[in-house]
mmCIF file of C-alpha atoms in Angstrom:
data_model
loop_
_atom_site.group_PDB
_atom_site.id
_atom_site.type_symbol
_atom_site.label_atom_id
_atom_site.label_comp_id
_atom_site.label_asym_id
_atom_site.label_seq_id
_atom_site.Cartn_x
_atom_site.Cartn_y
_atom_site.Cartn_z
ATOM 1 C CA LEU A 75 2.865 -16.090 4.660
ATOM 2 C CA THR A 76 4.690 -19.412 4.651
ATOM 3 C CA ASN A 77 5.002 -19.202 8.438
ATOM 4 C CA ASP A 78 2.194 -20.056 10.855
ATOM 5 C CA TYR A 79 -0.074 -17.093 11.440
ATOM 6 C CA THR A 80 -2.212 -17.298 14.567
ATOM 7 C CA ASP A 81 -3.352 -15.085 17.425
ATOM 8 C CA SER A 82 0.052 -15.524 19.070
ATOM 9 C CA THR A 83 1.753 -13.929 16.046
ATOM 10 C CA ILE A 84 0.515 -10.403 16.786
ATOM 11 C CA SER A 85 0.928 -7.993 19.675
ATOM 12 C CA SER A 86 -1.355 -8.232 22.704
ATOM 13 C CA ARG A 87 -2.701 -4.724 22.119
ATOM 14 C CA ILE A 88 -3.766 -5.483 18.546
ATOM 15 C CA LEU A 89 -5.025 -8.927 19.564
ATOM 16 C CA ARG A 90 -7.482 -7.293 21.962
ATOM 17 C CA ASN A 91 -8.938 -5.326 19.069
ATOM 18 C CA VAL A 92 -9.069 -8.421 16.853
ATOM 19 C CA LYS A 93 -10.990 -10.280 19.564
ATOM 20 C CA LYS A 94 -13.277 -7.261 19.976
ATOM 21 C CA GLY A 95 -14.022 -7.403 16.244
ATOM 22 C CA ARG A 96 -14.877 -11.094 16.503
ATOM 23 C CA LYS A 97 -17.089 -10.538 19.526
ATOM 24 C CA THR A 98 -19.006 -7.630 17.989
ATOM 25 C CA GLY A 99 -19.723 -9.720 14.876
ATOM 26 C CA VAL A 100 -17.633 -7.991 12.188
ATOM 27 C CA GLN A 101 -17.979 -9.803 8.854
ATOM 28 C CA ILE A 102 -15.386 -9.828 6.061
ATOM 29 C CA ARG A 103 -16.499 -9.902 2.427
ATOM 30 C CA GLU A 104 -14.726 -9.714 -0.934
ATOM 31 C CA SER A 105 -15.867 -7.156 -3.491
ATOM 32 C CA SER A 106 -15.010 -5.331 -6.690
ATOM 33 C CA SER A 107 -18.052 -3.059 -6.857
ATOM 34 C CA VAL A 108 -18.138 0.625 -7.748
ATOM 35 C CA ASP A 109 -20.157 1.301 -4.594
ATOM 36 C CA ASP A 110 -17.296 0.030 -2.439
ATOM 37 C CA LEU A 111 -14.808 2.073 -4.484
ATOM 38 C CA ASN A 112 -16.825 5.195 -3.701
ATOM 39 C CA LEU A 113 -16.893 4.189 -0.034
ATOM 40 C CA LEU A 114 -13.125 3.713 0.026
ATOM 41 C CA LEU A 115 -12.582 7.138 -1.519
ATOM 42 C CA SER A 116 -14.782 8.750 1.135
ATOM 43 C CA PHE A 117 -12.953 6.839 3.907
ATOM 44 C CA LEU A 118 -9.578 8.007 2.551
ATOM 45 C CA GLU A 119 -10.766 11.610 2.465
ATOM 46 C CA SER A 120 -12.032 11.374 6.053
ATOM 47 C CA THR A 121 -8.723 9.883 7.202
ATOM 48 C CA LYS A 122 -6.818 12.617 5.394
ATOM 49 C CA ASN A 123 -8.892 15.346 7.065
ATOM 50 C CA ARG A 124 -8.272 13.802 10.494
ATOM 51 C CA ARG A 125 -4.522 13.559 9.961
ATOM 52 C CA VAL A 126 -4.205 17.042 8.498
ATOM 53 C CA SER A 127 -6.079 18.538 11.450
ATOM 54 C CA ARG A 128 -3.928 16.548 13.866
ATOM 55 C CA PHE A 129 -0.470 16.850 12.315
ATOM 56 C CA GLY A 130 -0.902 19.835 9.990
ATOM 57 C CA ASN A 131 0.739 18.149 6.986
ATOM 58 C CA ASP A 132 -1.365 17.892 3.847
ATOM 59 C CA TYR A 133 -0.863 14.877 1.588
ATOM 60 C CA SER A 134 -2.452 12.887 -1.219
ATOM 61 C CA PRO A 135 -3.961 9.468 -0.404
ATOM 62 C CA PHE A 136 -2.827 8.438 -3.895
ATOM 63 C CA TYR A 137 0.815 8.196 -2.889
ATOM 64 C CA ILE A 138 2.009 6.282 -5.974
ATOM 65 C CA ASN A 139 2.574 8.003 -9.312
ATOM 66 C CA LEU A 140 -0.450 7.609 -11.649
ATOM 67 C CA LEU A 141 -2.554 6.000 -8.925
ATOM 68 C CA SER A 142 -6.058 7.420 -9.235
ATOM 69 C CA GLU A 143 -9.743 6.535 -9.033
ATOM 70 C CA THR A 144 -9.677 5.569 -12.723
ATOM 71 C CA ALA A 145 -6.607 3.352 -12.276
ATOM 72 C CA ILE A 146 -8.258 1.550 -9.351
ATOM 73 C CA ALA A 147 -11.468 1.039 -11.337
ATOM 74 C CA ASN A 148 -9.452 -0.458 -14.208
ATOM 75 C CA MET A 149 -7.582 -2.836 -11.878
ATOM 76 C CA LEU A 150 -10.854 -3.987 -10.331
ATOM 77 C CA GLU A 151 -12.376 -4.556 -13.756
ATOM 78 C CA ASN A 152 -9.497 -6.657 -15.095
ATOM 79 C CA GLY A 153 -9.221 -8.699 -11.889
ATOM 80 C CA MET A 154 -5.793 -7.491 -10.787
ATOM 81 C CA ALA A 155 -7.189 -5.939 -7.602
ATOM 82 C CA LYS A 156 -10.026 -6.594 -5.178
ATOM 83 C CA PHE A 157 -11.578 -5.144 -2.054
ATOM 84 C CA TYR A 158 -11.947 -6.761 1.336
ATOM 85 C CA CYS A 159 -14.606 -5.018 3.410
ATOM 86 C CA ALA A 160 -15.355 -5.209 7.134
ATOM 87 C CA ASP A 161 -19.090 -4.878 7.806
ATOM 88 C CA LEU A 162 -20.838 -4.497 11.144
ATOM 89 C CA ASN A 163 -24.619 -4.399 11.462
ATOM 90 C CA GLY A 164 -24.968 -3.847 7.741
ATOM 91 C CA GLN A 165 -22.544 -0.916 7.624
ATOM 92 C CA THR A 166 -19.084 -1.012 6.056
ATOM 93 C CA GLN A 167 -16.477 0.264 8.504
ATOM 94 C CA SER A 168 -13.172 -0.557 6.838
ATOM 95 C CA ILE A 169 -11.971 -1.394 3.307
ATOM 96 C CA MET A 170 -8.652 -2.800 2.090
ATOM 97 C CA LEU A 171 -7.628 -2.645 -1.578
ATOM 98 C CA MET A 172 -5.372 -5.573 -2.452
ATOM 99 C CA LEU A 173 -3.304 -5.844 -5.644
ATOM 100 C CA ASP A 174 -2.442 -9.442 -6.573
ATOM 101 C CA SER A 175 0.461 -10.650 -8.696
ATOM 102 C CA GLY A 176 1.198 -14.353 -8.887
ATOM 103 C CA ASP A 177 1.662 -15.652 -5.345
ATOM 104 C CA ARG A 178 2.165 -12.159 -3.892
ATOM 105 C CA THR A 179 -0.264 -9.453 -2.874
ATOM 106 C CA TYR A 180 0.145 -5.805 -1.932
ATOM 107 C CA ASN A 181 -2.060 -3.750 0.390
ATOM 108 C CA LEU A 182 -2.407 -0.781 -1.928
ATOM 109 C CA LEU A 183 -4.886 1.289 0.125
ATOM 110 C CA LYS A 184 -6.914 1.048 3.310
ATOM 111 C CA GLY A 185 -9.635 3.329 4.600
ATOM 112 C CA SER A 186 -11.740 3.209 7.761
ATOM 113 C CA VAL A 187 -14.404 5.214 9.532
ATOM 114 C CA ASP A 188 -13.822 6.342 13.132
ATOM 115 C CA GLU A 189 -16.095 3.597 14.464
ATOM 116 C CA ALA A 190 -13.795 0.919 13.010
ATOM 117 C CA TYR A 191 -11.209 1.649 15.683
ATOM 118 C CA THR A 192 -13.651 1.328 18.587
ATOM 119 C CA SER A 193 -15.437 -1.753 17.234
ATOM 120 C CA GLY A 194 -12.188 -3.570 16.455
ATOM 121 C CA ALA A 195 -13.048 -3.775 12.743
ATOM 122 C CA SER A 196 -9.834 -2.068 11.597
ATOM 123 C CA SER A 197 -7.527 -4.611 13.244
ATOM 124 C CA PHE A 198 -9.888 -7.532 12.599
ATOM 125 C CA ILE A 199 -9.860 -6.985 8.831
ATOM 126 C CA ASP A 200 -6.040 -6.853 8.765
ATOM 127 C CA PHE A 201 -5.791 -10.121 10.664
ATOM 128 C CA GLU A 202 -8.453 -11.910 8.618
ATOM 129 C CA VAL A 203 -7.139 -10.764 5.221
ATOM 130 C CA ILE A 204 -3.681 -12.077 6.093
ATOM 131 C CA ARG A 205 -5.230 -15.434 6.997
ATOM 132 C CA ILE A 206 -7.328 -15.470 3.806
ATOM 133 C CA TYR A 207 -4.274 -15.011 1.607
ATOM 134 C CA GLN A 208 -2.350 -17.600 3.569
ATOM 135 C CA GLN A 209 -5.148 -20.120 3.018
ATOM 136 C CA LYS A 210 -5.118 -19.279 -0.696
ATOM 137 C CA GLY A 211 -1.462 -20.317 -0.875
ATOM 138 C CA PHE A 212 0.055 -16.870 -1.341
ATOM 139 C CA LYS A 213 3.659 -16.527 -0.188
ATOM 140 C CA VAL A 214 3.947 -12.786 0.501
ATOM 141 C CA LEU A 215 1.573 -10.084 1.703
ATOM 142 C CA ASN A 216 3.172 -6.654 1.518
ATOM 143 C CA LEU A 217 1.828 -4.174 4.077
ATOM 144 C CA GLY A 218 3.351 -1.206 2.248
ATOM 145 C CA VAL A 219 6.392 0.984 2.642
ATOM 146 C CA GLU A 220 7.873 2.145 5.922
ATOM 147 C CA LEU A 221 6.769 5.721 6.502
ATOM 148 C CA LEU A 222 9.047 8.580 7.457
ATOM 149 C CA ALA A 223 9.699 9.403 11.097
ATOM 150 C CA GLY A 224 7.131 11.514 12.910
ATOM 151 C CA ASP A 225 3.476 10.865 12.292
ATOM 152 C CA GLY A 226 4.381 7.614 10.470
ATOM 153 C CA ASP A 227 5.989 5.985 13.522
ATOM 154 C CA GLY A 228 2.687 4.729 14.903
ATOM 155 C CA LEU A 229 1.703 3.094 11.614
ATOM 156 C CA ASN A 230 5.116 1.461 11.267
ATOM 157 C CA MET A 231 4.763 -0.018 14.770
ATOM 158 C CA TYR A 232 1.246 -1.218 13.934
ATOM 159 C CA LYS A 233 2.470 -3.055 10.821
ATOM 160 C CA GLU A 234 5.047 -4.874 12.913
ATOM 161 C CA GLY A 235 2.474 -5.532 15.635
ATOM 162 C CA ILE A 236 0.105 -7.220 13.175
ATOM 163 C CA GLY A 237 2.934 -9.569 12.176
ATOM 164 C CA GLY A 238 4.835 -7.623 9.525
ATOM 165 C CA MET A 239 8.607 -7.657 9.213
ATOM 166 C CA ARG A 240 10.772 -4.797 7.943
ATOM 167 C CA ILE A 241 12.798 -5.759 4.865
ATOM 168 C CA LYS A 242 15.319 -3.390 3.319
ATOM 169 C CA LYS A 243 15.007 -2.920 -0.433
ATOM 170 C CA LEU A 244 16.870 -0.881 -2.999
ATOM 171 C CA GLY A 245 15.663 2.695 -3.143
ATOM 172 C CA ALA A 246 14.270 4.932 -5.841
ATOM 173 C CA TYR A 247 17.649 5.669 -7.378
ATOM 174 C CA THR A 248 18.755 2.187 -8.396
ATOM 175 C CA TYR A 249 21.240 2.261 -11.258
ATOM 176 C CA TYR A 250 20.293 -0.942 -12.962
ATOM 177 C CA LEU A 251 21.937 -0.784 -16.391
ATOM 178 C CA TYR A 252 24.322 -3.645 -17.208
ATOM 179 C CA PHE A 253 27.387 -3.856 -19.455
ATOM 180 C CA PRO A 254 27.938 -2.347 -21.982
ATOM 181 C CA TYR A 255 25.393 0.316 -20.933
ATOM 182 C CA SER A 256 26.542 0.433 -17.300
ATOM 183 C CA VAL A 257 28.787 3.405 -18.114
ATOM 184 C CA LEU A 258 25.576 5.448 -18.353
ATOM 185 C CA ASN A 259 24.879 4.779 -14.673
ATOM 186 C CA VAL A 260 27.532 7.402 -13.960
ATOM 187 C CA LEU A 261 25.506 9.906 -15.954
ATOM 188 C CA PHE A 262 22.362 9.107 -13.976
ATOM 189 C CA ILE A 263 24.267 9.609 -10.711
ATOM 190 C CA ALA A 264 25.690 12.902 -11.964
ATOM 191 C CA SER A 265 22.219 14.071 -13.018
ATOM 192 C CA HIS A 266 21.120 14.046 -9.365
ATOM 193 C CA MET A 267 23.944 16.413 -8.497
ATOM 194 C CA VAL A 268 22.797 19.185 -10.820
ATOM 195 C CA PRO A 269 19.629 21.297 -10.697
ATOM 196 C CA ASP A 270 16.527 19.972 -12.451
ATOM 197 C CA VAL A 271 16.803 22.419 -15.318
ATOM 198 C CA LYS A 272 14.928 21.791 -18.561
ATOM 199 C CA TRP A 273 17.810 20.315 -20.555
ATOM 200 C CA VAL A 274 18.709 17.863 -17.757
ATOM 201 C CA LEU A 275 15.099 16.688 -17.451
ATOM 202 C CA TRP A 276 14.881 16.380 -21.250
ATOM 203 C CA LEU A 277 18.069 14.306 -21.423
ATOM 204 C CA LYS A 278 16.943 12.009 -18.575
ATOM 205 C CA ARG A 279 13.591 11.395 -20.269
ATOM 206 C CA LYS A 280 15.258 10.616 -23.590
ATOM 207 C CA LEU A 281 17.744 8.188 -22.051
ATOM 208 C CA SER A 282 15.034 6.475 -19.997
ATOM 209 C CA ALA A 283 12.820 6.123 -23.073
ATOM 210 C CA LEU A 284 15.735 4.805 -25.144
ATOM 211 C CA PHE A 285 16.624 1.994 -22.753
ATOM 212 C CA SER A 286 13.031 1.083 -21.856
ATOM 213 C CA GLY A 287 12.037 0.752 -25.494
ATOM 214 C CA ALA A 288 9.493 3.582 -25.313
ATOM 215 C CA LYS A 289 8.632 5.675 -28.352
ATOM 216 C CA ASN A 290 8.507 9.048 -26.574
#
């Protein structure tokens, strides 16, 4: 977000939708209300049904471990997260859930109705939220992880088209222990080479709890 972000930053195809959203009068508002949480959940369910019928692969919109309606409500209540909503003619068409931490923010979830894609609201809210966070002085807005090949290709291209940049990060199996505990990294690597039998899972949980300071 430290770079200039203007109309010229995004692809011409997405820019047409952003301009359509402006022209039709889409309004962006900030919220943390339960009503908008319920709307987001219904939008996510509608999107899931569309994608399942189209691609045939079922999935959970709550793609992060322990992410749930209750977790979102708690984050909204303590101020960690907020909604940005795109309204047109008094009706909410698209909602983004943003999780803030210092000078960084993460687009945790986004849900839209079908009309948001024809009115331009879906692209307009992406563009405007990026500008809002830039004006607030945030340094990074994370558009989420790169999805697997197949039905995720279109979304990956969209994230780049709206101005996002792919950045490689360390994966799920990062062996982070330092000396003198680094010798245990070998054990963690070996654990992925054996079946997930009960004693292996038990040992991994105990070691993880030991070095994270957990009681269980």
